[in-house]
Amino acid sequence: TQLLEQSPQFLSIQEGENLTVYCNSSSVFSSLQWYRQEPGEGPVLLVTVVTGGEVKKLKRLTFQFGDARKDSSLHITAAQPGDTGLYLCAGARFSGGYNKLIFGAGTRLAVHP
Amino acid sequence: DAGVIQSPRHEVTEMGQEVTLRCKPISGHNSLFWYRQTMMRGLELLIYFNNNVPIDDSGMPEDRFSAKMPNASFSTLKIQPSEPRDSAVYFCASRQEYNEQFFGPGTRLTVL
């Protein structure tokens, strides 16, 4: 059972469409990170959100941390083929004396021209 | 900086063989992580080193897995003996203190 549930698992859309990806948990996290991973590469950090209710924008990407710090969403406006990839959320929990990252299974996004 | 370097990028081996994966973290980073990624289980932390000392190895699946960090610029993850269920992409990541983790390109392991 995943501690962090991401939905949807797969998303295939046309260029110009908007989309939202969700990351949900029953656990509270001290912070939450979003990564994008392209084929044959490691995940690359997009953003870290720390405060409940926090909203961060990165060009066409908008990230929100839930008020209770248990969930998060990623909204992409006017998606482009370059947005194609695996989007991972990761929650930080203090465990064993350090902030451990727990990753969701990811949402695989394909944006078609 | 070249980023986190992992080798080999691809490894195909037969069940029962020993496999050694290598990682060179970014210079100056004092924390190193080994992760495993599969379709079924996603990205899982195997082991975390801080200043070359293993801090959390609770994610290491079983005694067949071992990891070492003899110095600040090199780490290995060894599987002996390997099994087909070990097939996955193994990532190494490093960071400086509590800053961003930088991931390497991964090693795709296939155990036949």
mmCIF file of C-alpha atoms in Angstrom:
data_model
loop_
_atom_site.group_PDB
_atom_site.id
_atom_site.type_symbol
_atom_site.label_atom_id
_atom_site.label_comp_id
_atom_site.label_asym_id
_atom_site.label_seq_id
_atom_site.Cartn_x
_atom_site.Cartn_y
_atom_site.Cartn_z
ATOM 1 C CA THR A 1 0.000 0.000 0.000
ATOM 2 C CA GLN A 2 1.394 3.384 -1.062
ATOM 3 C CA LEU A 3 1.613 5.982 1.694
ATOM 4 C CA LEU A 4 1.206 8.640 -0.989
ATOM 5 C CA GLU A 5 -1.437 7.980 -3.628
ATOM 6 C CA GLN A 6 -1.104 9.785 -6.929
ATOM 7 C CA SER A 7 -3.897 10.136 -9.457
ATOM 8 C CA PRO A 8 -4.398 9.642 -12.238
ATOM 9 C CA GLN A 9 -1.717 7.044 -12.972
ATOM 10 C CA PHE A 10 -1.714 7.870 -16.678
ATOM 11 C CA LEU A 11 -2.830 10.947 -18.576
ATOM 12 C CA SER A 12 -2.783 11.457 -22.319
ATOM 13 C CA ILE A 13 -3.850 14.878 -23.592
ATOM 14 C CA GLN A 14 -3.531 17.237 -26.536
ATOM 15 C CA GLU A 15 -1.269 20.256 -26.586
ATOM 16 C CA GLY A 16 -3.023 23.304 -25.128
ATOM 17 C CA GLU A 17 -5.226 21.426 -22.667
ATOM 18 C CA ASN A 18 -5.159 22.010 -18.925
ATOM 19 C CA LEU A 19 -4.674 19.230 -16.400
ATOM 20 C CA THR A 20 -4.455 18.579 -12.676
ATOM 21 C CA VAL A 21 -2.540 15.811 -10.932
ATOM 22 C CA TYR A 22 -3.278 14.854 -7.335
ATOM 23 C CA CYS A 23 -1.169 13.524 -4.471
ATOM 24 C CA ASN A 24 -3.081 12.293 -1.408
ATOM 25 C CA SER A 25 -2.212 10.765 1.931
ATOM 26 C CA SER A 26 -3.713 10.139 5.342
ATOM 27 C CA SER A 27 -0.407 11.219 6.897
ATOM 28 C CA VAL A 28 0.875 14.716 7.642
ATOM 29 C CA PHE A 29 4.133 15.779 6.017
ATOM 30 C CA SER A 30 6.530 18.545 7.059
ATOM 31 C CA SER A 31 6.965 19.444 3.401
ATOM 32 C CA LEU A 32 6.084 18.071 0.008
ATOM 33 C CA GLN A 33 8.095 18.039 -3.186
ATOM 34 C CA TRP A 34 7.194 17.568 -6.835
ATOM 35 C CA TYR A 35 9.632 16.028 -9.306
ATOM 36 C CA ARG A 36 9.579 15.410 -13.044
ATOM 37 C CA GLN A 37 11.370 12.398 -14.470
ATOM 38 C CA GLU A 38 12.114 11.858 -18.156
ATOM 39 C CA PRO A 39 12.936 8.467 -19.707
ATOM 40 C CA GLY A 40 16.440 7.274 -18.908
ATOM 41 C CA GLU A 41 17.035 9.999 -16.345
ATOM 42 C CA GLY A 42 16.652 10.554 -12.634
ATOM 43 C CA PRO A 43 13.919 12.707 -11.082
ATOM 44 C CA VAL A 44 14.499 16.459 -11.100
ATOM 45 C CA LEU A 45 13.052 18.657 -8.366
ATOM 46 C CA LEU A 46 10.413 21.160 -9.529
ATOM 47 C CA VAL A 47 9.231 22.679 -6.252
ATOM 48 C CA THR A 48 9.038 22.272 -2.480
ATOM 49 C CA VAL A 49 5.967 23.394 -0.529
ATOM 50 C CA VAL A 50 6.163 23.723 3.226
ATOM 51 C CA THR A 51 3.201 25.636 4.645
ATOM 52 C CA GLY A 52 -0.380 24.329 4.693
ATOM 53 C CA GLY A 53 -2.375 26.102 1.991
ATOM 54 C CA GLU A 54 0.763 27.287 0.214
ATOM 55 C CA VAL A 55 0.558 27.925 -3.523
ATOM 56 C CA LYS A 56 3.628 28.169 -5.748
ATOM 57 C CA LYS A 57 3.800 28.948 -9.435
ATOM 58 C CA LEU A 58 6.498 27.914 -11.869
ATOM 59 C CA LYS A 59 5.588 29.394 -15.276
ATOM 60 C CA ARG A 60 2.565 27.325 -16.396
ATOM 61 C CA LEU A 61 2.738 24.986 -13.393
ATOM 62 C CA THR A 62 0.830 25.721 -10.178
ATOM 63 C CA PHE A 63 1.476 23.689 -7.039
ATOM 64 C CA GLN A 64 -0.740 23.685 -3.951
ATOM 65 C CA PHE A 65 -0.189 22.135 -0.531
ATOM 66 C CA GLY A 66 -3.347 21.157 1.343
ATOM 67 C CA ASP A 67 -4.300 23.072 4.475
ATOM 68 C CA ALA A 68 -3.700 19.980 6.622
ATOM 69 C CA ARG A 69 -0.413 19.185 4.836
ATOM 70 C CA LYS A 70 -1.688 15.759 3.796
ATOM 71 C CA ASP A 71 -2.271 16.355 0.107
ATOM 72 C CA SER A 72 -1.102 18.383 -2.843
ATOM 73 C CA SER A 73 -1.995 19.146 -6.433
ATOM 74 C CA LEU A 74 -0.137 20.132 -9.568
ATOM 75 C CA HIS A 75 -2.004 22.072 -12.237
ATOM 76 C CA ILE A 76 -0.550 22.618 -15.700
ATOM 77 C CA THR A 77 -2.058 25.285 -17.920
ATOM 78 C CA ALA A 78 -1.876 24.977 -21.704
ATOM 79 C CA ALA A 79 0.222 21.811 -21.666
ATOM 80 C CA GLN A 80 3.033 21.457 -24.181
ATOM 81 C CA PRO A 81 4.806 18.355 -25.537
ATOM 82 C CA GLY A 82 7.826 19.334 -23.445
ATOM 83 C CA ASP A 83 5.744 18.709 -20.309
ATOM 84 C CA THR A 84 5.662 14.990 -21.120
ATOM 85 C CA GLY A 85 7.165 12.873 -18.361
ATOM 86 C CA LEU A 86 6.597 11.117 -15.049
ATOM 87 C CA TYR A 87 5.501 13.460 -12.263
ATOM 88 C CA LEU A 88 6.342 12.294 -8.749
ATOM 89 C CA CYS A 89 5.285 13.756 -5.439
ATOM 90 C CA ALA A 90 7.354 13.102 -2.320
ATOM 91 C CA GLY A 91 6.433 13.856 1.272
ATOM 92 C CA ALA A 92 9.021 14.533 3.965
ATOM 93 C CA ARG A 93 8.544 12.882 7.354
ATOM 94 C CA PHE A 94 10.905 13.008 10.307
ATOM 95 C CA SER A 95 11.923 9.410 10.891
ATOM 96 C CA GLY A 96 15.075 7.868 12.328
ATOM 97 C CA GLY A 97 16.594 11.241 13.084
ATOM 98 C CA TYR A 98 16.230 12.813 9.666
ATOM 99 C CA ASN A 99 13.642 14.031 7.152
ATOM 100 C CA LYS A 100 12.896 10.999 5.012
ATOM 101 C CA LEU A 101 11.277 11.382 1.581
ATOM 102 C CA ILE A 102 8.348 9.069 0.788
ATOM 103 C CA PHE A 103 7.564 8.968 -2.930
ATOM 104 C CA GLY A 104 4.274 8.387 -4.674
ATOM 105 C CA ALA A 105 4.089 5.989 -7.626
ATOM 106 C CA GLY A 106 3.805 8.873 -10.078
ATOM 107 C CA THR A 107 1.561 10.167 -12.851
ATOM 108 C CA ARG A 108 2.749 9.471 -16.362
ATOM 109 C CA LEU A 109 1.799 12.402 -18.619
ATOM 110 C CA ALA A 110 1.877 12.377 -22.408
ATOM 111 C CA VAL A 111 1.162 15.622 -24.267
ATOM 112 C CA HIS A 112 0.561 15.165 -27.989
ATOM 113 C CA PRO A 113 1.156 17.925 -30.564
ATOM 114 C CA ASP B 1 30.038 19.861 -12.030
ATOM 115 C CA ALA B 2 29.143 16.654 -13.851
ATOM 116 C CA GLY B 3 26.333 15.793 -11.483
ATOM 117 C CA VAL B 4 25.843 12.416 -9.806
ATOM 118 C CA ILE B 5 27.584 9.712 -11.813
ATOM 119 C CA GLN B 6 26.394 6.124 -11.833
ATOM 120 C CA SER B 7 27.851 3.057 -13.486
ATOM 121 C CA PRO B 8 27.050 0.925 -15.245
ATOM 122 C CA ARG B 9 23.993 2.456 -16.917
ATOM 123 C CA HIS B 10 22.685 -0.969 -17.868
ATOM 124 C CA GLU B 11 23.427 -4.364 -16.367
ATOM 125 C CA VAL B 12 22.087 -7.715 -17.496
ATOM 126 C CA THR B 13 23.029 -10.719 -15.406
ATOM 127 C CA GLU B 14 21.872 -14.194 -14.583
ATOM 128 C CA MET B 15 20.205 -15.250 -11.377
ATOM 129 C CA GLY B 16 22.740 -16.081 -8.685
ATOM 130 C CA GLN B 17 25.437 -13.739 -9.953
ATOM 131 C CA GLU B 18 26.894 -10.888 -7.920
ATOM 132 C CA VAL B 19 26.040 -7.370 -9.062
ATOM 133 C CA THR B 20 27.852 -4.197 -8.028
ATOM 134 C CA LEU B 21 26.435 -0.763 -8.772
ATOM 135 C CA ARG B 22 28.605 2.312 -8.383
ATOM 136 C CA CYS B 23 27.935 5.949 -7.558
ATOM 137 C CA LYS B 24 30.015 9.105 -7.452
ATOM 138 C CA PRO B 25 28.135 11.892 -5.661
ATOM 139 C CA ILE B 26 28.458 15.581 -6.437
ATOM 140 C CA SER B 27 31.636 16.986 -4.921
ATOM 141 C CA GLY B 28 30.966 18.675 -1.589
ATOM 142 C CA HIS B 29 27.715 16.845 -0.904
ATOM 143 C CA ASN B 30 27.715 15.062 2.444
ATOM 144 C CA SER B 31 24.560 12.942 2.087
ATOM 145 C CA LEU B 32 24.035 10.026 -0.281
ATOM 146 C CA PHE B 33 20.922 7.976 -0.966
ATOM 147 C CA TRP B 34 20.312 4.731 -2.868
ATOM 148 C CA TYR B 35 16.803 4.241 -4.292
ATOM 149 C CA ARG B 36 15.123 1.488 -6.279
ATOM 150 C CA GLN B 37 12.347 2.203 -8.805
ATOM 151 C CA THR B 38 9.883 -0.342 -10.140
ATOM 152 C CA MET B 39 6.496 -0.034 -11.816
ATOM 153 C CA MET B 40 4.837 -1.900 -8.967
ATOM 154 C CA ARG B 41 6.400 -0.149 -5.973
ATOM 155 C CA GLY B 42 7.558 3.187 -7.375
ATOM 156 C CA LEU B 43 10.664 4.862 -5.930
ATOM 157 C CA GLU B 44 11.809 3.339 -2.632
ATOM 158 C CA LEU B 45 14.677 4.421 -0.391
ATOM 159 C CA LEU B 46 17.142 1.601 0.218
ATOM 160 C CA ILE B 47 19.830 3.278 2.322
ATOM 161 C CA TYR B 48 20.953 6.754 3.428
ATOM 162 C CA PHE B 49 24.533 7.768 4.255
ATOM 163 C CA ASN B 50 25.549 10.970 6.014
ATOM 164 C CA ASN B 51 29.243 11.882 6.103
ATOM 165 C CA ASN B 52 29.999 8.353 4.805
ATOM 166 C CA VAL B 53 28.163 6.694 7.707
ATOM 167 C CA PRO B 54 25.019 4.598 7.097
ATOM 168 C CA ILE B 55 22.176 6.302 8.955
ATOM 169 C CA ASP B 56 19.087 4.458 7.719
ATOM 170 C CA ASP B 57 19.254 1.045 6.057
ATOM 171 C CA SER B 58 15.706 0.018 6.928
ATOM 172 C CA GLY B 59 14.805 -0.069 3.240
ATOM 173 C CA MET B 60 17.422 -2.659 2.309
ATOM 174 C CA PRO B 61 15.297 -5.652 1.241
ATOM 175 C CA GLU B 62 17.324 -8.455 2.777
ATOM 176 C CA ASP B 63 20.801 -9.698 3.533
ATOM 177 C CA ARG B 64 21.529 -10.144 -0.149
ATOM 178 C CA PHE B 65 21.821 -6.359 -0.408
ATOM 179 C CA SER B 66 24.755 -4.425 1.012
ATOM 180 C CA ALA B 67 26.026 -0.875 0.543
ATOM 181 C CA LYS B 68 29.295 0.821 1.371
ATOM 182 C CA MET B 69 30.660 4.329 1.266
ATOM 183 C CA PRO B 70 34.427 4.109 1.821
ATOM 184 C CA ASN B 71 34.948 7.820 1.183
ATOM 185 C CA ALA B 72 33.037 10.982 0.347
ATOM 186 C CA SER B 73 33.334 10.477 -3.400
ATOM 187 C CA PHE B 74 32.308 6.854 -3.899
ATOM 188 C CA SER B 75 29.597 4.403 -2.913
ATOM 189 C CA THR B 76 28.642 0.900 -3.988
ATOM 190 C CA LEU B 77 25.463 -1.147 -3.795
ATOM 191 C CA LYS B 78 26.020 -4.892 -4.042
ATOM 192 C CA ILE B 79 23.501 -7.656 -4.581
ATOM 193 C CA GLN B 80 24.714 -11.195 -3.936
ATOM 194 C CA PRO B 81 23.201 -13.464 -5.070
ATOM 195 C CA SER B 82 20.930 -11.621 -7.485
ATOM 196 C CA GLU B 83 17.373 -12.760 -8.198
ATOM 197 C CA PRO B 84 14.917 -11.885 -11.013
ATOM 198 C CA ARG B 85 12.792 -9.863 -8.576
ATOM 199 C CA ASP B 86 15.752 -7.518 -8.096
ATOM 200 C CA SER B 87 15.240 -6.240 -11.645
ATOM 201 C CA ALA B 88 14.642 -2.491 -11.376
ATOM 202 C CA VAL B 89 16.239 0.888 -11.955
ATOM 203 C CA TYR B 90 18.577 1.819 -9.122
ATOM 204 C CA PHE B 91 19.201 5.509 -8.452
ATOM 205 C CA CYS B 92 21.840 7.237 -6.403
ATOM 206 C CA ALA B 93 21.184 10.759 -5.136
ATOM 207 C CA SER B 94 23.277 13.230 -3.179
ATOM 208 C CA ARG B 95 22.710 16.518 -1.392
ATOM 209 C CA GLN B 96 24.496 19.072 0.720
ATOM 210 C CA GLU B 97 23.040 19.195 4.248
ATOM 211 C CA TYR B 98 19.244 19.603 3.976
ATOM 212 C CA ASN B 99 19.164 21.059 0.502
ATOM 213 C CA GLU B 100 17.823 19.601 -2.730
ATOM 214 C CA GLN B 101 18.582 15.995 -3.617
ATOM 215 C CA PHE B 102 20.215 15.539 -7.017
ATOM 216 C CA PHE B 103 19.620 12.195 -8.681
ATOM 217 C CA GLY B 104 21.950 10.320 -10.975
ATOM 218 C CA PRO B 105 20.773 8.852 -14.305
ATOM 219 C CA GLY B 106 20.213 5.418 -12.755
ATOM 220 C CA THR B 107 21.350 1.865 -13.460
ATOM 221 C CA ARG B 108 18.819 -0.389 -15.175
ATOM 222 C CA LEU B 109 19.350 -3.898 -13.782
ATOM 223 C CA THR B 110 17.891 -6.974 -15.419
ATOM 224 C CA VAL B 111 18.319 -10.332 -13.700
ATOM 225 C CA LEU B 112 17.436 -13.261 -15.941
#
